[in-house]
Coordinates of C-alpha atoms and ligand atoms in Angstrom, one line a residue:
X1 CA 269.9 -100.6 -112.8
X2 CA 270.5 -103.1 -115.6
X3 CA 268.6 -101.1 -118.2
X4 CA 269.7 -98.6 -120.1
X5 CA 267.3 -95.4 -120.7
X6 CA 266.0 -95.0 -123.9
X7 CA 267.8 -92.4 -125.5
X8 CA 265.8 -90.1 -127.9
X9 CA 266.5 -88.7 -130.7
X10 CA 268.0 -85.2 -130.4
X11 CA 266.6 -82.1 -131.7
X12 CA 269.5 -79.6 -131.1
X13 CA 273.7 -79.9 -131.9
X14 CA 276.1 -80.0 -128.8
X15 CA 276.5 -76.1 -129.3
X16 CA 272.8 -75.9 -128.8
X17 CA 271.9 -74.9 -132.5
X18 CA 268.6 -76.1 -133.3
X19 CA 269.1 -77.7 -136.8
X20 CA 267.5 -80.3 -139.3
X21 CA 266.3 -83.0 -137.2
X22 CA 267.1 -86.2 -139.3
X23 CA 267.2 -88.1 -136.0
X24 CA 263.4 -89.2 -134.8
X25 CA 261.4 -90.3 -137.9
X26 CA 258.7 -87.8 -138.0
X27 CA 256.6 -87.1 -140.7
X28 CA 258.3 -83.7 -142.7
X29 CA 255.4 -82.9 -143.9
X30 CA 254.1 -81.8 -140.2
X31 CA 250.2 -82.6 -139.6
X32 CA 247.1 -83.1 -141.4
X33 CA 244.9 -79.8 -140.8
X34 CA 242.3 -81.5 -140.3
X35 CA 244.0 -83.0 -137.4
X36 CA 245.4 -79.7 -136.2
X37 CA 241.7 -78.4 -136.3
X38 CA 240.0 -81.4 -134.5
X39 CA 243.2 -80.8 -131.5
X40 CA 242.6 -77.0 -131.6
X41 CA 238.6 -77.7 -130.7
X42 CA 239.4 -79.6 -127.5
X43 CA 240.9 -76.5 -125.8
X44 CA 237.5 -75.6 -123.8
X45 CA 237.3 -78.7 -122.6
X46 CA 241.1 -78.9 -120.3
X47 CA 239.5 -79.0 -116.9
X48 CA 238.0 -82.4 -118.1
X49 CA 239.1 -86.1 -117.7
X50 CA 239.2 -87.3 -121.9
X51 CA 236.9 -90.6 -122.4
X52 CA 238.6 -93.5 -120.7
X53 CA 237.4 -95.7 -123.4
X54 CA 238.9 -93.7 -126.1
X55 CA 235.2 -95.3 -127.7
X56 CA 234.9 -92.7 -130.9
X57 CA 238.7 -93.0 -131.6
X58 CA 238.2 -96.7 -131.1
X59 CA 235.1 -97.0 -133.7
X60 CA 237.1 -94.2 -136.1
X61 CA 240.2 -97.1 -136.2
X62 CA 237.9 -99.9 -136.1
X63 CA 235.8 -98.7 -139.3
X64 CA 239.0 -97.8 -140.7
X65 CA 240.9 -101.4 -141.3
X66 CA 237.4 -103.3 -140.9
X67 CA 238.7 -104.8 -137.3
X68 CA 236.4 -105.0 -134.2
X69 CA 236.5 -101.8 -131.9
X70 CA 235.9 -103.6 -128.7
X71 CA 239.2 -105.6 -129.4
X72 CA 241.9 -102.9 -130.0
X73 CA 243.5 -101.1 -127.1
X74 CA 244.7 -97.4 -127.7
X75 CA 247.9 -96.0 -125.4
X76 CA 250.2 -93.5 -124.8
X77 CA 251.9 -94.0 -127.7
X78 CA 252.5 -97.6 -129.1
X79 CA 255.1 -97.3 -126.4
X80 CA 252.9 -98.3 -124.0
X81 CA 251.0 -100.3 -125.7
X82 CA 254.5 -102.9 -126.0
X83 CA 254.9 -102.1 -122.2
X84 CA 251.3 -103.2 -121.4
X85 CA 251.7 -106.8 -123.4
X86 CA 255.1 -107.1 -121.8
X87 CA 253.3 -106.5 -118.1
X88 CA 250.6 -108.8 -118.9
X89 CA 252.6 -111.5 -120.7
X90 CA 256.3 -111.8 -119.5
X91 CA 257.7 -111.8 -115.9
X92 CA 260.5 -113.1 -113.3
X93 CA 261.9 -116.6 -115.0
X94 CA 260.2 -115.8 -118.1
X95 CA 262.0 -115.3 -121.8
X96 CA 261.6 -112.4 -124.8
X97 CA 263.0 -112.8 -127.7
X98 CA 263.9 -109.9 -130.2
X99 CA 266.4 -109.2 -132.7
X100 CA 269.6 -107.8 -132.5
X101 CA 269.2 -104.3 -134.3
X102 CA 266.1 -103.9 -133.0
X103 CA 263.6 -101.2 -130.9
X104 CA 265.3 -100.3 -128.2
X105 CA 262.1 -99.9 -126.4
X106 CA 261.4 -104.4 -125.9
X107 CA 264.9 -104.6 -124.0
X108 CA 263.5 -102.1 -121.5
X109 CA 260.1 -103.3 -121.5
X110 CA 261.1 -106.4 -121.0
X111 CA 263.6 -106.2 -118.3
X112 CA 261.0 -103.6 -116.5
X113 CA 258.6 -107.1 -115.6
X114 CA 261.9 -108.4 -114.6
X115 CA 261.9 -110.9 -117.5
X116 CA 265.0 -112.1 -119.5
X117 CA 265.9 -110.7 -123.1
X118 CA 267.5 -113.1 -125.6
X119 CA 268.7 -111.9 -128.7
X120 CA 268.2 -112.4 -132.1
X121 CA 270.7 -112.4 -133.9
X122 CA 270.8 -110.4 -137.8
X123 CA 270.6 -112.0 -141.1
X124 CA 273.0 -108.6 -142.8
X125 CA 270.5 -106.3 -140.4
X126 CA 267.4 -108.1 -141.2
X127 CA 265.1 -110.3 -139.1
X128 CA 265.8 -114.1 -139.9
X129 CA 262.6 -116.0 -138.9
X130 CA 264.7 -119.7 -138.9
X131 CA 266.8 -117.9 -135.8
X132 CA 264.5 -116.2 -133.9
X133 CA 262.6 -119.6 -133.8
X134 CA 265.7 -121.4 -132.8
X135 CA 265.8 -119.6 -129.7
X136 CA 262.5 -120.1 -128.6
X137 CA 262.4 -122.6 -125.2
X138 CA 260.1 -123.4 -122.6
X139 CA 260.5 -120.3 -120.6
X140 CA 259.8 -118.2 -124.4
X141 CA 256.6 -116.3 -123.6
X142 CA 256.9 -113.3 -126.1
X143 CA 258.3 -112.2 -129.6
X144 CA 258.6 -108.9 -130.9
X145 CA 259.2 -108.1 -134.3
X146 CA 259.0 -104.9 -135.5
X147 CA 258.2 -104.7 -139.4
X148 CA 259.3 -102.7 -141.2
X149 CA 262.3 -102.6 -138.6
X150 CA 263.7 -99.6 -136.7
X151 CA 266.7 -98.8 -136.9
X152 CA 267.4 -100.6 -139.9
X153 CA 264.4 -100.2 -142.3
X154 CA 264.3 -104.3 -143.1
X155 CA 261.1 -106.1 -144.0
X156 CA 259.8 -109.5 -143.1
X157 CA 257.3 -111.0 -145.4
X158 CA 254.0 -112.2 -145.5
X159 CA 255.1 -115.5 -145.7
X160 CA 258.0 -115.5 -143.2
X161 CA 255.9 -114.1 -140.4
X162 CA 253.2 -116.5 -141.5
X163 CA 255.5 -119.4 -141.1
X164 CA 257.3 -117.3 -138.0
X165 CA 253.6 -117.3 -135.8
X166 CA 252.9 -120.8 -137.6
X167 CA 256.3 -122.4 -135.6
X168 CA 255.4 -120.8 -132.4
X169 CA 254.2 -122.8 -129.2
X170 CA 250.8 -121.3 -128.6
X171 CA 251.6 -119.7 -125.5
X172 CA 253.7 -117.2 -127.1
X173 CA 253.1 -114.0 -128.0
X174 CA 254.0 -112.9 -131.3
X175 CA 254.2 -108.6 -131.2
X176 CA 254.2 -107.5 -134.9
X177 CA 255.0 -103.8 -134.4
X178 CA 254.0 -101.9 -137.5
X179 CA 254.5 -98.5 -136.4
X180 CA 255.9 -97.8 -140.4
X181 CA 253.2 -100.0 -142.0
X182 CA 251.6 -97.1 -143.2
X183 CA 254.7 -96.4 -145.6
X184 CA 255.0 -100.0 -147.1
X185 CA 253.3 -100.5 -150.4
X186 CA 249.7 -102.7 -150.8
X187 CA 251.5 -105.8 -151.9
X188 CA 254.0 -105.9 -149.1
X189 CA 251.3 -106.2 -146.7
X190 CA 252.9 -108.7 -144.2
X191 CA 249.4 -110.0 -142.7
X192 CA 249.9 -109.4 -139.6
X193 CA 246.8 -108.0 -139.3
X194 CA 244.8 -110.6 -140.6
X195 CA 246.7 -113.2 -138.3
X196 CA 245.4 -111.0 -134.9
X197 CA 242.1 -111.2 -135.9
X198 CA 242.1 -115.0 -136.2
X199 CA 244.9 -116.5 -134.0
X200 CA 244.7 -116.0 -130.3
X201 CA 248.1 -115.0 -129.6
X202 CA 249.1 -112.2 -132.2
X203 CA 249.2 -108.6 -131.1
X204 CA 249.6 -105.8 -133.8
X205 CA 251.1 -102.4 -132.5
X206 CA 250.2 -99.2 -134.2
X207 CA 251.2 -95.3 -133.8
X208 CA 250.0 -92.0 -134.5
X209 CA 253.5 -91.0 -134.3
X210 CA 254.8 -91.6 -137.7
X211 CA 253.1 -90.8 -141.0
X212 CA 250.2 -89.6 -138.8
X213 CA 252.1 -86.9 -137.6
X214 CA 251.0 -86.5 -134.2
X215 CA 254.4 -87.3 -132.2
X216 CA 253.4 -84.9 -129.5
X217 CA 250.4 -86.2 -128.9
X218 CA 251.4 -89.6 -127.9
X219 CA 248.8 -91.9 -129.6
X220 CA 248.9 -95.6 -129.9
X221 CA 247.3 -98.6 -130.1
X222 CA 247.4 -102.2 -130.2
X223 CA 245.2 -105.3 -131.8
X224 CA 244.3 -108.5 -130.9
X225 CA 242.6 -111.7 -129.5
X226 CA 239.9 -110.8 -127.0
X227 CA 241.8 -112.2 -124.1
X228 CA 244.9 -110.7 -124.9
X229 CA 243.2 -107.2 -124.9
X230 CA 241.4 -107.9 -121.7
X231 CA 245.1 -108.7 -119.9
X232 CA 246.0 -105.3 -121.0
X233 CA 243.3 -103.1 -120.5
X234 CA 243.7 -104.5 -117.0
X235 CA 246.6 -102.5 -116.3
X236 CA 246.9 -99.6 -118.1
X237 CA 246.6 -96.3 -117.3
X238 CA 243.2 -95.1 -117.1
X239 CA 243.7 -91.4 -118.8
X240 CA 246.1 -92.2 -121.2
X241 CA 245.6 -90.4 -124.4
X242 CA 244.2 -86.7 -123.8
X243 CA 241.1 -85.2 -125.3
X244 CA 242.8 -83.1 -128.1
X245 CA 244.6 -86.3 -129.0
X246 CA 241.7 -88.9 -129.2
X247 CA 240.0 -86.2 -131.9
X248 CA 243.4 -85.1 -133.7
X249 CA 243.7 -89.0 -134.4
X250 CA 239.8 -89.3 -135.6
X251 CA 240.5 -86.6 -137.9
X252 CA 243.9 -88.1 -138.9
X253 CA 242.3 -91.1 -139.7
X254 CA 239.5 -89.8 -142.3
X255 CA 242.6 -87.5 -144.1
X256 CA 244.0 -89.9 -146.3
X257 CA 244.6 -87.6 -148.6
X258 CA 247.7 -85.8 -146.6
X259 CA 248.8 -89.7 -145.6
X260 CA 249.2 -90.3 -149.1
X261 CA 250.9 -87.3 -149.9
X262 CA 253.3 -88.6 -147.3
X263 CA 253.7 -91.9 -148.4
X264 CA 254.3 -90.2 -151.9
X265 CA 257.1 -88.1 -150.8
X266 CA 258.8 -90.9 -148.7
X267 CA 258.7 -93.2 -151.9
X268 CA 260.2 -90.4 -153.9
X269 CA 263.0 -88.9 -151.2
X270 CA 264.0 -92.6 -150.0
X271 CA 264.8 -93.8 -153.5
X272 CA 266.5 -90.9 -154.5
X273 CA 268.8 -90.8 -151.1
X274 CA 269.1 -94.5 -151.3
X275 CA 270.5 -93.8 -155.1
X276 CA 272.9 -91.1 -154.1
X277 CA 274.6 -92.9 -151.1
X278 CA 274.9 -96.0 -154.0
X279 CA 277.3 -93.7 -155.5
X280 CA 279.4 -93.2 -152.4
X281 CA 280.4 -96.9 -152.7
X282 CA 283.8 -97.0 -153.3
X283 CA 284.0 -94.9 -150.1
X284 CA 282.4 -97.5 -148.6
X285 CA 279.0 -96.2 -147.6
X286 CA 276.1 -98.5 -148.3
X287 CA 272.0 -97.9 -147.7
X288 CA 270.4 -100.7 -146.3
X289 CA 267.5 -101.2 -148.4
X290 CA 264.7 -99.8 -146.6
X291 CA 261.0 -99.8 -146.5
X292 CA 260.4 -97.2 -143.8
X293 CA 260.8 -94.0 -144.2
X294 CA 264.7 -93.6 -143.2
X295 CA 267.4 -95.8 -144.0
X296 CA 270.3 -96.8 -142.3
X297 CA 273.5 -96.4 -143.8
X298 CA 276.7 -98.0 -143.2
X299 CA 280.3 -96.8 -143.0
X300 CA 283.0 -99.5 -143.5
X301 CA 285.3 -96.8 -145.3
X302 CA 288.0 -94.1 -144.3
X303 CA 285.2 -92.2 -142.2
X304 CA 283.8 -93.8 -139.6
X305 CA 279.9 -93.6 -138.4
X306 CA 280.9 -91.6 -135.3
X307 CA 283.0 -89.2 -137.7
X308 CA 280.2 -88.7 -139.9
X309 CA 277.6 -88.4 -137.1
X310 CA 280.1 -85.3 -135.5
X311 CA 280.9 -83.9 -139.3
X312 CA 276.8 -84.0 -140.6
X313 CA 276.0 -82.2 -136.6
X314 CA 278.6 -79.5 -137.6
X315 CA 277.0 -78.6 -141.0
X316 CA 273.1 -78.5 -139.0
X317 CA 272.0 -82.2 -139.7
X318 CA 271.3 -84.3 -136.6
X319 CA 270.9 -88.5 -137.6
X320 CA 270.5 -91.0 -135.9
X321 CA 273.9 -93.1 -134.3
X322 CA 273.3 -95.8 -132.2
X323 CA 276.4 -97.3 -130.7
X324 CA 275.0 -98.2 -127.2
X325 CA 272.5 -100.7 -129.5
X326 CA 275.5 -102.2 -130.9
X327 CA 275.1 -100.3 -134.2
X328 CA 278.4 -97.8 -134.2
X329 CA 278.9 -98.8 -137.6
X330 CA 275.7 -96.8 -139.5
X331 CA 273.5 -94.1 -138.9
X332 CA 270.0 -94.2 -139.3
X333 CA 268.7 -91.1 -141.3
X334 CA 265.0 -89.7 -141.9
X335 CA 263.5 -89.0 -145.0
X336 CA 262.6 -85.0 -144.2
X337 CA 262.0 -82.4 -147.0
X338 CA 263.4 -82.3 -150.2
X339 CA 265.6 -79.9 -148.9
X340 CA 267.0 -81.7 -146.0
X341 CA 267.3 -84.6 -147.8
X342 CA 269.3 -82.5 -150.6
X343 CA 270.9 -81.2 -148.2
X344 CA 272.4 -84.1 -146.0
X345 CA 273.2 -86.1 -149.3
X346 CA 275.3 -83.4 -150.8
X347 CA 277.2 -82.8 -146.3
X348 CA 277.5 -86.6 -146.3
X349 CA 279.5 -86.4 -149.9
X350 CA 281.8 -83.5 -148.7
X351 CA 282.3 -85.4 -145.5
X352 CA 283.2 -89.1 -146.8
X353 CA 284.6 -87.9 -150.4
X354 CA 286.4 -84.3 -150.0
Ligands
PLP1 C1 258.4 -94.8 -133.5 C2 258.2 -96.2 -133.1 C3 257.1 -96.6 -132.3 C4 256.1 -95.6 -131.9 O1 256.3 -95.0 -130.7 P1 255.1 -94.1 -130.1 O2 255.2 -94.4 -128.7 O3 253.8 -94.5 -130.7 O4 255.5 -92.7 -130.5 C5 256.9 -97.9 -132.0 N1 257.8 -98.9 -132.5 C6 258.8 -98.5 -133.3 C7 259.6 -99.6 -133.9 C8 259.0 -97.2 -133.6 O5 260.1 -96.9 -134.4

């Protein structure tokens, strides 16, 4: 009873209106075809248990970064994935460390194996690898670090998570969660991939749910030493990603021409919101800089977060506002189409400035 649900993003306004949903960072541009094609095959096959294995999706992800097949494990959503490394890794007595604005999913996975949170906490809403490290004691078994961030769109570098897994005791588990890595530039890779493959205990959490596009599908998957695969695969559920979904992700995979026409729209929508809540300064709104695709603005003006949050849900946009994670002062807001994006810029300056 100590945990607190996870509370999703809403899709509807308290008068039931079903309205832009700014609120769950899914991809605006819907699904790849080719995705939607591959799903739509799979429905002659429903009275069938999907492949356990998940082997072609596996092999499709595997050729796809260059990383082994045999040591990734796909989930039901990345969700599971985190609660699978938490079940194999952290129990009664043990510690996990995360940071203070962070998913709200490692608190309850955490607590769920009866382990102990400790909290990280922000350096101005970014990760700060010197205090995470500081907190790390005997009982530490696990770290989870979330890059880019969610819900505050912060990056850690190459270099700080290098020198991050570098400080750790060996018998900690360092989670990189890069369910937004998809939306990060080449040169901001933060080599967390690279550090799974050769250190023992790094695990590298991936989802179908973002720029993918496949939300509903509930697609993850995870990467990492041998052994620590081996833990997990232990305990998870046998049949956890359907049919339709192993082959919507296959297909996902191979068309990286609609991922790039994602990314491209991100890059262009989050610079151009982050530019037009820049001039809503003086009221004193301000865009953390962001490298996902939402950003999390602040409200230390006139208008409080809560006020906007009511005000934007009144003119049909729903964000994000996360005051039971400590974070009543901003709202976290997905980059959707142009004209949602238009459109919540141009509410927010009514509702802060008129
Ligand atoms: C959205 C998100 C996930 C992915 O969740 P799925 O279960 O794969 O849909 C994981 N981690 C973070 C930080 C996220 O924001």
């Amino acid at each position: 009873m100590d945990i607190a649900p996870y509370v999703p993003g809403r899709a509807t306004t308290d008068d039931g209106r079903k309205v832009a949903k700014l609120s769950s960072n899914e991809n605006p541009l819907g699904t790849s075809e080719a995705a939607r094609a591959a799903y739509q095959a799979h429905s002659g096959d429903l009275d069938r248990y999907p492949d356990a294995g998940a082997g072609a999706l596996r092999d499709a992800i595997g050729g796809h970064y260059g990383i082994e097949p045999e040591r990734i494990i796909h989930g039901t959503g990345s969700d599971e994935i985190l609660h699978l490394a938490a079940g194999a890794f952290a129990g009664h007595g043990d510690e996990v460390i995360h940071v203070k604005y962070g998913f709200s999913v490692y608190d309850i996975a955490t607590r769920r194996v009866g382990a102990t949170t400790i909290i990280a906490p922000d350096d101005d809403y970014g990760t700060n690898v010197d205090t995470v490290l500081s907190l790390v004691t005997p009982r530490t078994t696990m770290v989870f670090i979330a890059n880019p961030n969610n819900p505050t769109g912060t990056f850690v570098p190459r270099a700080e998570i290098a020198r991050l897994h570098a400080a750790l005791p060996k018998h900690v588990l360092l989670v990189v969660d890069q369910a937004y890595t998809e939306y990060l530039d080449a040169a901001d890779d933060d080599g967390a991939l690279e550090l799974a493959r050769t250190q023992a205990n790094v695990l590298v959490t991936r989802t179908f749910s973002k720029i993918f596009g496949l939300a509903a599908e509930r697609i993850g998957w995870g990467y990492g030493s041998a052994d620590v695969i081996d833990a997990m695969h232990r305990i998870r559920a046998p049949f956890g990603v359907t049919s339709g979904g192993q082959a919507a992700a296959i297909a996902a995979l191979k068309d990286t021409g609609f991922v790039a026409r994602s990314k491209a729209h991100n890059d262009e929508w989050r610079a151009w919101f982050a530019g037009e809540i820049g001039k809503l300064g003086n009221a004193g709104l301000r865009a953390v800089p962001s490298k996902a695709n939402f950003i999390l603005v602040t409200f230390g003006g006139a208008v409080s977060a809560g006020e906007a949050y009511k005000a934007l849900m009144d003119k049909g946009y729903i964000v994000r506002w996360l005051p039971g994670q400590g974070l009543g002062q901003g709202l976290r807001i997905t980059i959707g189409t142009e004209a949602e994006i238009r459109g919540v810029a141009q509410a927010l300056r009514e509702i802060v400035g008129g």
